Short mmCIF file of C-alpha atoms and ligand atoms in Angstrom, two decimals:
data_model
loop_
_atom_site.label_atom_id
_atom_site.label_comp_id
_atom_site.label_asym_id
_atom_site.label_seq_id
_atom_site.Cartn_x
_atom_site.Cartn_y
_atom_site.Cartn_z
CA MET X 10 2.67 -38.34 -40.86
CA ASN X 11 1.63 -38.27 -44.52
CA ILE X 12 3.90 -35.95 -46.42
CA LEU X 13 4.04 -34.84 -50.03
CA ILE X 14 7.17 -33.43 -51.63
CA VAL X 15 6.56 -31.34 -54.76
CA GLY X 16 9.72 -31.18 -56.89
CA THR X 17 12.31 -33.95 -57.01
CA GLY X 18 15.64 -32.10 -57.23
CA TYR X 19 18.40 -32.25 -54.62
CA VAL X 20 16.31 -30.48 -51.97
CA GLY X 21 13.07 -32.40 -52.55
CA LEU X 22 14.62 -35.86 -52.68
CA ALA X 23 17.03 -35.36 -49.78
CA THR X 24 14.29 -33.84 -47.59
CA GLY X 25 11.80 -36.59 -48.44
CA ILE X 26 14.21 -39.48 -47.97
CA ALA X 27 15.42 -38.00 -44.66
CA LEU X 28 11.80 -37.76 -43.45
CA ALA X 29 11.14 -41.34 -44.61
CA LYS X 30 14.20 -42.47 -42.65
CA LYS X 31 12.61 -40.87 -39.58
CA GLY X 32 9.50 -43.02 -40.06
CA HIS X 33 7.17 -40.71 -42.01
CA LYS X 34 5.23 -41.82 -45.09
CA VAL X 35 6.49 -39.75 -48.01
CA ARG X 36 5.09 -39.18 -51.48
CA PHE X 37 7.00 -37.40 -54.22
CA TYR X 38 5.39 -35.55 -57.07
CA ASP X 39 7.11 -34.13 -60.14
CA LYS X 40 5.49 -32.78 -63.30
CA ASP X 41 8.31 -34.42 -65.27
CA LYS X 42 6.96 -37.92 -66.00
CA GLU X 43 10.37 -39.23 -67.11
CA LYS X 44 11.92 -38.34 -63.76
CA ILE X 45 9.13 -40.11 -61.89
CA LYS X 46 9.53 -43.19 -64.09
CA LEU X 47 13.24 -43.36 -63.21
CA LEU X 48 12.66 -42.69 -59.52
CA LYS X 49 10.11 -45.52 -59.35
CA LYS X 50 12.92 -47.83 -60.49
CA GLY X 51 15.10 -46.46 -57.67
CA LYS X 52 17.27 -44.44 -60.06
CA LEU X 53 18.45 -40.86 -59.53
CA PHE X 54 18.87 -38.58 -62.54
CA PHE X 55 21.83 -36.77 -60.97
CA PHE X 56 24.80 -37.94 -58.94
CA GLU X 57 24.39 -37.80 -55.17
CA PRO X 58 26.18 -40.69 -53.44
CA LEU X 59 24.23 -41.67 -50.28
CA LEU X 60 20.93 -40.49 -51.68
CA GLN X 61 21.14 -43.02 -54.52
CA GLU X 62 21.61 -45.93 -52.08
CA ALA X 63 18.85 -44.73 -49.76
CA LEU X 64 16.47 -44.28 -52.68
CA LYS X 65 16.99 -47.89 -53.79
CA GLU X 66 16.39 -49.15 -50.26
CA PHE X 67 13.22 -47.07 -49.78
CA THR X 68 11.62 -47.84 -53.12
CA LYS X 69 11.68 -51.50 -51.99
CA ASN X 70 9.85 -50.93 -48.70
CA GLN X 71 6.50 -49.21 -48.50
CA ASN X 72 7.30 -45.76 -47.05
CA VAL X 73 8.08 -43.90 -50.25
CA PHE X 74 5.82 -43.39 -53.29
CA PHE X 75 6.17 -41.52 -56.57
CA PHE X 76 3.46 -39.70 -58.50
CA ASP X 77 3.17 -37.75 -61.74
CA ASN X 78 -0.42 -36.79 -60.94
CA LEU X 79 -0.73 -34.09 -58.28
CA LYS X 80 -4.42 -34.65 -57.57
CA GLU X 81 -3.80 -38.29 -56.62
CA ALA X 82 -0.59 -37.42 -54.78
CA LEU X 83 -2.41 -34.91 -52.56
CA GLU X 84 -5.06 -37.35 -51.25
CA ASN X 85 -4.91 -37.57 -47.41
CA ILE X 86 -1.75 -35.47 -47.22
CA GLU X 87 -1.18 -33.36 -44.07
CA ILE X 88 1.96 -31.47 -45.11
CA VAL X 89 3.22 -30.52 -48.52
CA PHE X 90 6.83 -29.39 -48.96
CA VAL X 91 7.31 -27.17 -51.99
CA CYS X 92 10.79 -27.88 -53.37
CA VAL X 93 10.57 -26.69 -56.98
CA GLY X 94 13.42 -24.73 -58.52
CA THR X 95 13.49 -20.94 -58.36
CA PRO X 96 15.99 -19.96 -61.06
CA ILE X 97 16.91 -16.35 -61.71
CA LEU X 98 16.68 -14.34 -64.89
CA LYS X 99 19.79 -12.78 -66.47
CA ASP X 100 19.19 -9.50 -64.61
CA GLY X 101 19.05 -11.23 -61.19
CA ARG X 102 15.25 -11.25 -60.71
CA THR X 103 13.57 -14.53 -59.70
CA ASN X 104 11.82 -16.53 -62.35
CA SER X 105 8.86 -17.49 -60.14
CA LYS X 106 6.77 -19.11 -62.90
CA ASP X 107 7.32 -22.72 -61.79
CA ILE X 108 6.76 -22.17 -58.09
CA GLU X 109 3.63 -20.07 -58.63
CA LYS X 110 2.25 -22.69 -60.99
CA ALA X 111 2.92 -25.43 -58.43
CA ILE X 112 1.19 -23.41 -55.69
CA LYS X 113 -1.84 -22.76 -57.90
CA GLU X 114 -2.13 -26.48 -58.64
CA ILE X 115 -1.83 -27.39 -54.96
CA LYS X 116 -4.63 -24.91 -54.28
CA LYS X 117 -6.75 -26.44 -57.02
CA TYR X 118 -6.44 -30.05 -55.85
CA ALA X 119 -6.27 -29.75 -52.05
CA THR X 120 -9.46 -31.07 -50.50
CA LYS X 121 -8.76 -30.58 -46.78
CA ASP X 122 -6.58 -28.60 -44.35
CA LEU X 123 -3.01 -28.55 -45.53
CA VAL X 124 0.28 -27.28 -44.13
CA VAL X 125 2.25 -25.80 -47.03
CA ALA X 126 5.96 -25.53 -46.18
CA ILE X 127 8.13 -23.68 -48.70
CA LYS X 128 11.62 -25.18 -48.94
CA SER X 129 12.53 -23.55 -52.25
CA THR X 130 14.61 -20.41 -51.81
CA ILE X 131 12.23 -17.49 -52.34
CA ASN X 132 12.52 -13.77 -51.80
CA PRO X 133 9.88 -11.68 -49.95
CA LYS X 134 8.17 -10.72 -53.23
CA VAL X 135 7.63 -14.36 -54.22
CA TYR X 136 6.46 -15.14 -50.69
CA THR X 137 3.83 -12.42 -50.89
CA SER X 138 2.62 -13.77 -54.20
CA ILE X 139 2.37 -17.32 -52.75
CA LYS X 140 0.54 -15.98 -49.70
CA ASN X 141 -1.99 -14.23 -51.94
CA ILE X 142 -2.58 -17.37 -54.00
CA LEU X 143 -3.17 -19.46 -50.86
CA ALA X 144 -5.37 -16.89 -49.10
CA SER X 145 -7.84 -19.38 -47.61
CA SER X 146 -8.25 -20.74 -44.08
CA LYS X 147 -7.61 -24.24 -45.48
CA PHE X 148 -3.93 -23.50 -46.12
CA HIS X 149 -1.39 -23.13 -43.31
CA LEU X 150 1.63 -21.52 -44.85
CA SER X 151 5.20 -21.59 -43.56
CA VAL X 152 8.72 -20.96 -44.84
CA ASN X 153 11.11 -23.75 -43.93
CA PRO X 154 14.43 -23.13 -45.72
CA GLU X 155 16.88 -25.88 -46.57
CA PHE X 156 20.62 -25.54 -45.96
CA LEU X 157 21.93 -28.77 -47.54
CA ARG X 158 25.01 -28.95 -49.73
CA GLU X 159 25.29 -31.00 -52.90
CA GLY X 160 27.58 -33.97 -52.36
CA SER X 161 26.35 -34.41 -48.77
CA ALA X 162 22.65 -33.71 -49.35
CA LEU X 163 21.20 -36.67 -47.43
CA ASN X 164 23.53 -36.35 -44.45
CA ASP X 165 22.85 -32.63 -44.23
CA SER X 166 19.09 -33.29 -44.29
CA LEU X 167 19.34 -36.00 -41.65
CA ASN X 168 21.64 -33.97 -39.39
CA PRO X 169 20.78 -30.32 -39.97
CA SER X 170 22.70 -27.69 -38.02
CA ARG X 171 19.37 -25.93 -37.40
CA ILE X 172 15.72 -26.08 -38.44
CA VAL X 173 14.16 -22.73 -39.27
CA ILE X 174 10.37 -22.51 -39.33
CA GLY X 175 8.88 -19.17 -40.33
CA THR X 176 5.14 -18.91 -39.95
CA GLU X 177 2.37 -16.74 -38.59
CA ASN X 178 0.08 -19.77 -38.45
CA GLU X 179 -0.21 -21.65 -35.13
CA TYR X 180 -1.45 -24.87 -36.75
CA ALA X 181 1.52 -24.98 -39.16
CA LYS X 182 3.87 -24.35 -36.24
CA LYS X 183 2.37 -27.21 -34.19
CA ILE X 184 2.44 -29.71 -37.07
CA LEU X 185 5.98 -28.87 -38.19
CA ASP X 186 7.23 -29.01 -34.60
CA LYS X 187 5.77 -32.53 -34.36
CA LEU X 188 7.18 -33.55 -37.74
CA TYR X 189 10.71 -32.47 -36.82
CA ALA X 190 10.58 -33.97 -33.30
CA PRO X 191 12.92 -36.88 -34.25
CA PHE X 192 15.62 -34.44 -35.46
CA GLU X 193 18.24 -33.39 -32.92
CA ALA X 194 18.76 -29.85 -34.15
CA PRO X 195 17.96 -26.47 -32.62
CA LYS X 196 14.60 -25.24 -33.90
CA ILE X 197 14.10 -21.57 -34.60
CA PHE X 198 10.47 -20.52 -34.79
CA THR X 199 10.13 -17.14 -36.40
CA ASP X 200 8.04 -15.15 -38.87
CA PRO X 201 8.17 -15.93 -42.63
CA MET X 202 10.22 -12.87 -43.64
CA SER X 203 12.88 -13.67 -41.02
CA ALA X 204 13.04 -17.28 -42.22
CA ILE X 205 13.50 -16.05 -45.80
CA LEU X 206 16.25 -13.67 -44.76
CA THR X 207 17.97 -16.32 -42.62
CA LYS X 208 18.45 -18.43 -45.75
CA TYR X 209 19.73 -15.50 -47.84
CA ALA X 210 21.98 -14.26 -45.03
CA SER X 211 23.49 -17.75 -44.58
CA ASN X 212 24.36 -18.14 -48.26
CA ALA X 213 25.59 -14.55 -48.50
CA PHE X 214 27.85 -15.04 -45.49
CA LEU X 215 29.39 -18.21 -46.94
CA ALA X 216 29.90 -16.45 -50.28
CA MET X 217 31.42 -13.47 -48.45
CA LYS X 218 33.97 -15.69 -46.68
CA ILE X 219 35.03 -17.18 -50.02
CA SER X 220 35.36 -13.81 -51.78
CA PHE X 221 37.16 -12.45 -48.74
CA ILE X 222 39.80 -15.18 -48.70
CA ASN X 223 40.17 -14.93 -52.50
CA GLU X 224 40.87 -11.23 -52.23
CA ILE X 225 43.49 -11.89 -49.54
CA ALA X 226 44.93 -14.70 -51.71
CA ASN X 227 45.44 -12.30 -54.60
CA LEU X 228 47.32 -9.96 -52.27
CA SER X 229 49.25 -12.91 -50.86
CA ASP X 230 50.31 -13.88 -54.39
CA ARG X 231 51.74 -10.44 -55.02
CA ILE X 232 53.79 -10.24 -51.80
CA GLY X 233 54.91 -13.89 -51.75
CA ALA X 234 52.93 -14.98 -48.71
CA ASN X 235 51.16 -18.31 -48.18
CA ILE X 236 47.36 -18.28 -48.13
CA ASP X 237 47.12 -21.75 -46.53
CA ASP X 238 48.90 -20.44 -43.43
CA ILE X 239 46.96 -17.18 -43.51
CA ALA X 240 43.60 -19.00 -43.70
CA LEU X 241 44.59 -21.27 -40.84
CA GLY X 242 45.97 -18.45 -38.73
CA THR X 243 42.81 -16.44 -39.31
CA GLY X 244 40.25 -19.23 -39.19
CA LEU X 245 41.44 -20.70 -35.90
CA ASP X 246 40.00 -17.61 -34.24
CA PRO X 247 36.62 -19.07 -33.21
CA ARG X 248 34.98 -15.73 -33.97
CA ILE X 249 35.99 -16.19 -37.62
CA GLY X 250 35.95 -20.00 -38.09
CA LYS X 251 38.07 -21.94 -40.58
CA ASP X 252 35.33 -23.26 -42.90
CA TYR X 253 34.75 -21.56 -46.27
CA LEU X 254 38.20 -19.98 -46.20
CA LYS X 255 39.59 -22.13 -48.98
CA ALA X 256 41.03 -19.76 -51.57
CA GLY X 257 40.64 -20.57 -55.24
CA ILE X 258 38.95 -19.47 -58.43
CA GLY X 259 35.58 -18.63 -56.86
CA PHE X 260 32.24 -20.09 -55.88
CA GLY X 261 29.85 -21.69 -58.36
CA GLY X 262 26.81 -23.94 -58.13
CA SER X 263 23.09 -23.49 -58.12
CA CYS X 264 22.80 -21.50 -54.89
CA LEU X 265 25.53 -19.08 -53.79
CA PRO X 266 25.83 -17.15 -57.09
CA LYS X 267 22.06 -17.13 -57.65
CA ASP X 268 20.96 -16.19 -54.15
CA THR X 269 23.48 -13.41 -53.67
CA LYS X 270 22.60 -11.87 -57.05
CA ASN X 271 18.88 -12.16 -56.39
CA MET X 272 19.29 -10.60 -52.96
CA VAL X 273 21.09 -7.54 -54.38
CA LYS X 274 18.50 -7.16 -57.14
CA TYR X 275 15.51 -7.52 -54.84
CA ALA X 276 16.94 -5.08 -52.28
CA LYS X 277 17.59 -2.55 -55.06
CA GLU X 278 13.96 -2.84 -56.17
CA ILE X 279 12.82 -1.79 -52.69
CA GLY X 280 15.42 0.99 -52.45
CA ILE X 281 18.09 -0.74 -50.33
CA ARG X 282 21.75 -0.94 -51.38
CA LEU X 283 23.56 -4.15 -50.46
CA ASP X 284 27.07 -2.89 -51.22
CA LEU X 285 28.90 -5.66 -49.39
CA ILE X 286 27.04 -8.53 -51.07
CA ASN X 287 27.32 -6.77 -54.43
CA SER X 288 31.10 -6.65 -53.98
CA VAL X 289 31.15 -10.32 -53.00
CA ASN X 290 29.61 -11.09 -56.41
CA LYS X 291 31.92 -8.76 -58.31
CA ILE X 292 35.00 -10.30 -56.71
CA ASN X 293 33.68 -13.75 -57.56
CA GLU X 294 32.90 -12.88 -61.16
CA ARG X 295 36.46 -11.82 -61.90
CA GLN X 296 38.37 -14.24 -59.63
CA TYR X 297 38.70 -16.95 -62.30
CA LYS X 298 40.68 -14.51 -64.43
CA VAL X 299 43.72 -15.19 -62.22
CA VAL X 300 44.00 -18.54 -64.01
CA ILE X 301 44.13 -16.89 -67.42
CA GLU X 302 46.68 -14.35 -66.18
CA LYS X 303 48.89 -17.05 -64.67
CA LEU X 304 48.75 -19.08 -67.90
CA GLN X 305 49.68 -15.99 -69.91
CA LYS X 306 52.51 -15.18 -67.50
CA HIS X 307 54.16 -18.51 -68.33
CA LEU X 308 53.00 -19.25 -71.87
CA VAL X 309 52.64 -15.66 -73.10
CA SER X 310 50.19 -16.25 -75.97
CA LEU X 311 47.59 -18.97 -75.45
CA LYS X 312 46.83 -19.30 -79.16
CA SER X 313 47.23 -22.93 -80.28
CA ARG X 314 48.59 -23.90 -76.86
CA THR X 315 47.29 -27.25 -75.59
CA ILE X 316 45.78 -26.77 -72.14
CA ALA X 317 44.21 -29.48 -69.98
CA ILE X 318 41.46 -28.55 -67.55
CA PHE X 319 41.03 -30.96 -64.65
CA GLY X 320 37.51 -30.61 -63.27
CA LEU X 321 34.33 -29.37 -64.93
CA SER X 322 31.67 -29.60 -62.20
CA PHE X 323 31.24 -26.64 -59.82
CA LYS X 324 32.81 -28.67 -57.02
CA GLY X 325 33.98 -32.23 -56.38
CA ASP X 326 31.59 -35.16 -55.72
CA THR X 327 28.92 -33.83 -58.04
CA ASP X 328 28.19 -33.88 -61.77
CA ASP X 329 26.49 -30.50 -61.55
CA LEU X 330 27.74 -27.97 -64.10
CA ARG X 331 25.48 -25.11 -63.03
CA ASN X 332 27.49 -21.90 -62.70
CA SER X 333 30.69 -23.89 -62.82
CA ILE X 334 33.77 -21.66 -62.73
CA SER X 335 35.52 -24.21 -64.93
CA LEU X 336 33.12 -23.40 -67.79
CA LYS X 337 34.04 -19.71 -67.54
CA ILE X 338 37.73 -20.56 -67.84
CA ILE X 339 36.99 -22.79 -70.84
CA LYS X 340 35.08 -20.00 -72.57
CA ASP X 341 37.95 -17.53 -72.12
CA LEU X 342 40.53 -20.06 -73.29
CA GLU X 343 38.42 -20.83 -76.36
CA LYS X 344 38.40 -17.11 -77.16
CA GLU X 345 42.20 -17.01 -76.78
CA GLY X 346 42.46 -19.83 -79.35
CA ALA X 347 43.78 -22.52 -76.98
CA ILE X 348 43.43 -26.23 -77.77
CA LEU X 349 41.45 -27.76 -74.90
CA ARG X 350 41.57 -31.19 -73.27
CA LEU X 351 39.00 -31.60 -70.49
CA HIS X 352 38.64 -34.01 -67.61
CA ASP X 353 35.94 -34.74 -65.06
CA TYR X 354 35.14 -37.95 -63.16
CA LEU X 355 31.37 -37.45 -63.50
CA ALA X 356 30.49 -34.30 -65.40
CA PHE X 357 32.32 -35.43 -68.58
CA LYS X 358 29.07 -36.82 -70.01
CA LYS X 359 27.09 -33.62 -69.46
CA ALA X 360 30.08 -31.59 -70.73
CA LYS X 361 30.17 -33.54 -74.00
CA LYS X 362 26.64 -32.31 -74.70
CA ILE X 363 27.56 -28.63 -74.40
CA ILE X 364 31.23 -28.38 -75.42
CA ASN X 365 32.19 -29.18 -79.01
CA ASN X 366 35.78 -28.39 -79.84
CA ALA X 367 37.61 -30.24 -77.11
CA PHE X 368 38.81 -33.69 -76.16
CA ILE X 369 36.77 -34.73 -73.08
CA SER X 370 37.37 -37.81 -70.95
CA ASP X 371 36.96 -39.21 -67.44
CA ILE X 372 40.54 -40.52 -67.44
CA PRO X 373 42.98 -37.82 -66.28
CA TYR X 374 46.02 -39.47 -67.90
CA PHE X 375 44.41 -39.38 -71.37
CA VAL X 376 43.61 -35.70 -70.89
CA ALA X 377 47.10 -34.81 -69.66
CA GLU X 378 48.73 -36.34 -72.76
CA GLY X 379 50.43 -33.73 -74.93
CA SER X 380 49.29 -30.76 -72.85
CA GLU X 381 51.52 -27.79 -72.11
CA ALA X 382 49.71 -26.85 -68.92
CA ILE X 383 47.15 -28.36 -66.55
CA VAL X 384 44.60 -26.21 -64.72
CA ILE X 385 42.90 -27.69 -61.64
CA ALA X 386 39.43 -26.14 -61.74
CA THR X 387 37.43 -28.44 -59.42
CA ASP X 388 38.38 -29.75 -55.99
CA TRP X 389 38.08 -33.46 -56.78
CA LYS X 390 40.10 -35.03 -53.96
CA GLU X 391 41.20 -37.77 -56.38
CA TYR X 392 43.50 -35.25 -58.10
CA SER X 393 45.89 -35.18 -55.16
CA HIS X 394 46.31 -38.99 -55.42
CA LEU X 395 47.15 -39.14 -59.14
CA ASP X 396 50.49 -40.48 -60.40
CA TRP X 397 51.99 -37.06 -61.10
CA GLU X 398 55.33 -38.54 -62.25
CA LYS X 399 53.41 -40.36 -64.98
CA ILE X 400 51.51 -37.19 -65.85
CA ARG X 401 54.76 -35.22 -66.11
CA LYS X 402 56.02 -37.75 -68.68
CA LEU X 403 52.75 -37.66 -70.65
CA MET X 404 52.71 -33.86 -70.88
CA LYS X 405 54.45 -31.74 -73.48
CA GLY X 406 55.01 -28.92 -70.97
CA ASN X 407 55.35 -28.77 -67.20
CA LEU X 408 53.01 -26.05 -65.94
CA ILE X 409 50.35 -26.64 -63.28
CA ILE X 410 47.89 -23.94 -62.25
CA ASP X 411 46.16 -25.27 -59.15
CA GLY X 412 42.98 -23.21 -59.05
CA ARG X 413 41.71 -25.04 -55.96
CA ASN X 414 44.95 -25.26 -53.94
CA ILE X 415 44.59 -29.01 -53.49
CA LEU X 416 47.87 -30.41 -54.78
CA ASP X 417 51.10 -31.04 -52.88
CA LYS X 418 53.18 -28.22 -54.36
CA ASP X 419 56.51 -29.44 -52.93
CA LEU X 420 56.04 -32.90 -54.43
CA LEU X 421 55.10 -31.44 -57.82
CA LYS X 422 58.10 -29.14 -57.86
CA LYS X 423 60.35 -32.09 -57.01
CA ILE X 424 58.92 -34.00 -59.99
CA GLY X 425 59.82 -31.05 -62.23
CA PHE X 426 56.59 -29.10 -62.53
CA VAL X 427 56.30 -25.35 -62.49
CA TYR X 428 53.55 -24.97 -59.90
CA GLU X 429 51.25 -22.00 -59.24
CA GLY X 430 48.42 -22.08 -56.75
CA ILE X 431 46.18 -19.19 -55.75
CA GLY X 432 48.01 -17.13 -53.14
CA ARG X 433 50.33 -20.04 -52.30
CA LYS X 434 53.95 -19.09 -51.90
C1 LIG F 508 25.59 -24.06 -50.83
C2 LIG F 508 25.49 -23.89 -49.30
O1 LIG F 508 26.70 -24.38 -48.71
C3 LIG F 508 24.28 -24.64 -48.74
O2 LIG F 508 24.16 -24.39 -47.34
C4 LIG F 508 23.02 -24.14 -49.46
O3 LIG F 508 21.88 -24.86 -49.00
C5 LIG F 508 23.17 -24.31 -50.97
O4 LIG F 508 24.36 -23.63 -51.42
P1 LIG F 508 26.41 -25.98 -52.51
O5 LIG F 508 25.85 -25.17 -53.63
O6 LIG F 508 26.20 -27.45 -52.51
O7 LIG F 508 25.82 -25.44 -51.09
O8 LIG F 508 27.97 -25.68 -52.51
P2 LIG F 508 29.12 -25.40 -51.43
O9 LIG F 508 29.68 -26.68 -50.95
O10 LIG F 508 28.71 -24.43 -50.42
O11 LIG F 508 30.21 -24.74 -52.41
C6 LIG F 508 29.87 -23.63 -53.24
C7 LIG F 508 31.03 -23.19 -54.07
O12 LIG F 508 32.01 -22.54 -53.27
C8 LIG F 508 31.80 -24.31 -54.79
O13 LIG F 508 32.11 -23.87 -56.09
C9 LIG F 508 33.05 -24.51 -53.97
O14 LIG F 508 34.12 -25.01 -54.71
C10 LIG F 508 33.31 -23.08 -53.49
N1 LIG F 508 34.07 -22.99 -52.22
C11 LIG F 508 33.53 -23.50 -51.08
C12 LIG F 508 35.27 -22.32 -52.21
O15 LIG F 508 35.75 -21.82 -53.24
N2 LIG F 508 35.93 -22.19 -51.01
C13 LIG F 508 35.44 -22.70 -49.84
O16 LIG F 508 36.10 -22.54 -48.80
C14 LIG F 508 34.20 -23.37 -49.87
#
């Protein structure tokens, strides 16, 4: 089938490349000409391991095409996937400017019947606005949310746990059913509002599990229990499940914080209180403070103390700094007057553009040098394989605050570190 992807972020590119891998002809359109120029050369403008390789491979064969002109891109297209960003404003409301603009342009240039599948995360209000813009028998609207994670975007798109198609339009249902035939995942056909809420409910549930285990971890810290054992002992109950029970300094990224906030705000606007999800956000917003408290417990004043932060991206295997918890810690430490040394394997370049008064490097040993404490803020798996004996010698102090509970605490203690995890005995 001839498919057009509008918007070339994580969702757009992973969706399009996955569909190309299944034999469909895929065009990508982005209003950003620079991005399209890079993509034509097979280059990604963010880090996403398998996607980069697949992109190179597909730009060589003739299944994938890139456009910066929507009118041309739309010629002979049967399905358009809308994958543009839907950021939120400071108060939690959606900034729907970009998506509404994209929909208006699709309307303007479409010449024949078109299935419009919305992959961007939208709330019911934005959906209604899109539906009004596309109120013509030519457009067959559906909501087809995406559940991929950064770091495993292509794999998640190729092997989805489920495919949710929300539409009131029989033609859209038939075409999308055919399109997804090569995917071995359960398909849930539903109405648009239920598809929208399925996406929000999924992200809210994941966020809830994280805030839940973080709250238990804080309690565990106080009574000297071990959160690793608690998470295992709880998560092995199949009704609970062990994923997303990793305690730490909270969830970041472009989705969980945004979608949960937007959900609470939208519900409030229509007179519904989402107390549970609101609490999930509140817990998350203050969770990182445990790092500051633990540093103060050992160092007392943080003024002029040299502190190394290991990890700047919101999670490992990505260079994405959006809503990174690490940045919140850095801001607080700056206010306390600490001297900062920062490490990240990938995000160090982006960090250099936004952080001024700190030494920033992609080599952990350089960053550790002369520091009185190290804070692990991102779950880069490489951190557990570092030469910690060497790091101990390079440091001025011996304190480790493991904000992601990823290091071998017994080994570190043996080397001579004072180790604190989050809720780890
Ligand atoms: C998330 C959802 O997982 C995905 O289904 C949705 O489509 C987009 O949002 P992503 O933003 O890539 O994906 O991040 P995810 O891997 O879910 O992690 C989010 C944050 O939670 C990270 O900061 C991570 O470090 C943190 N996290 C995750 C925990 O603190 N504990 C956990 O157990 C899991």
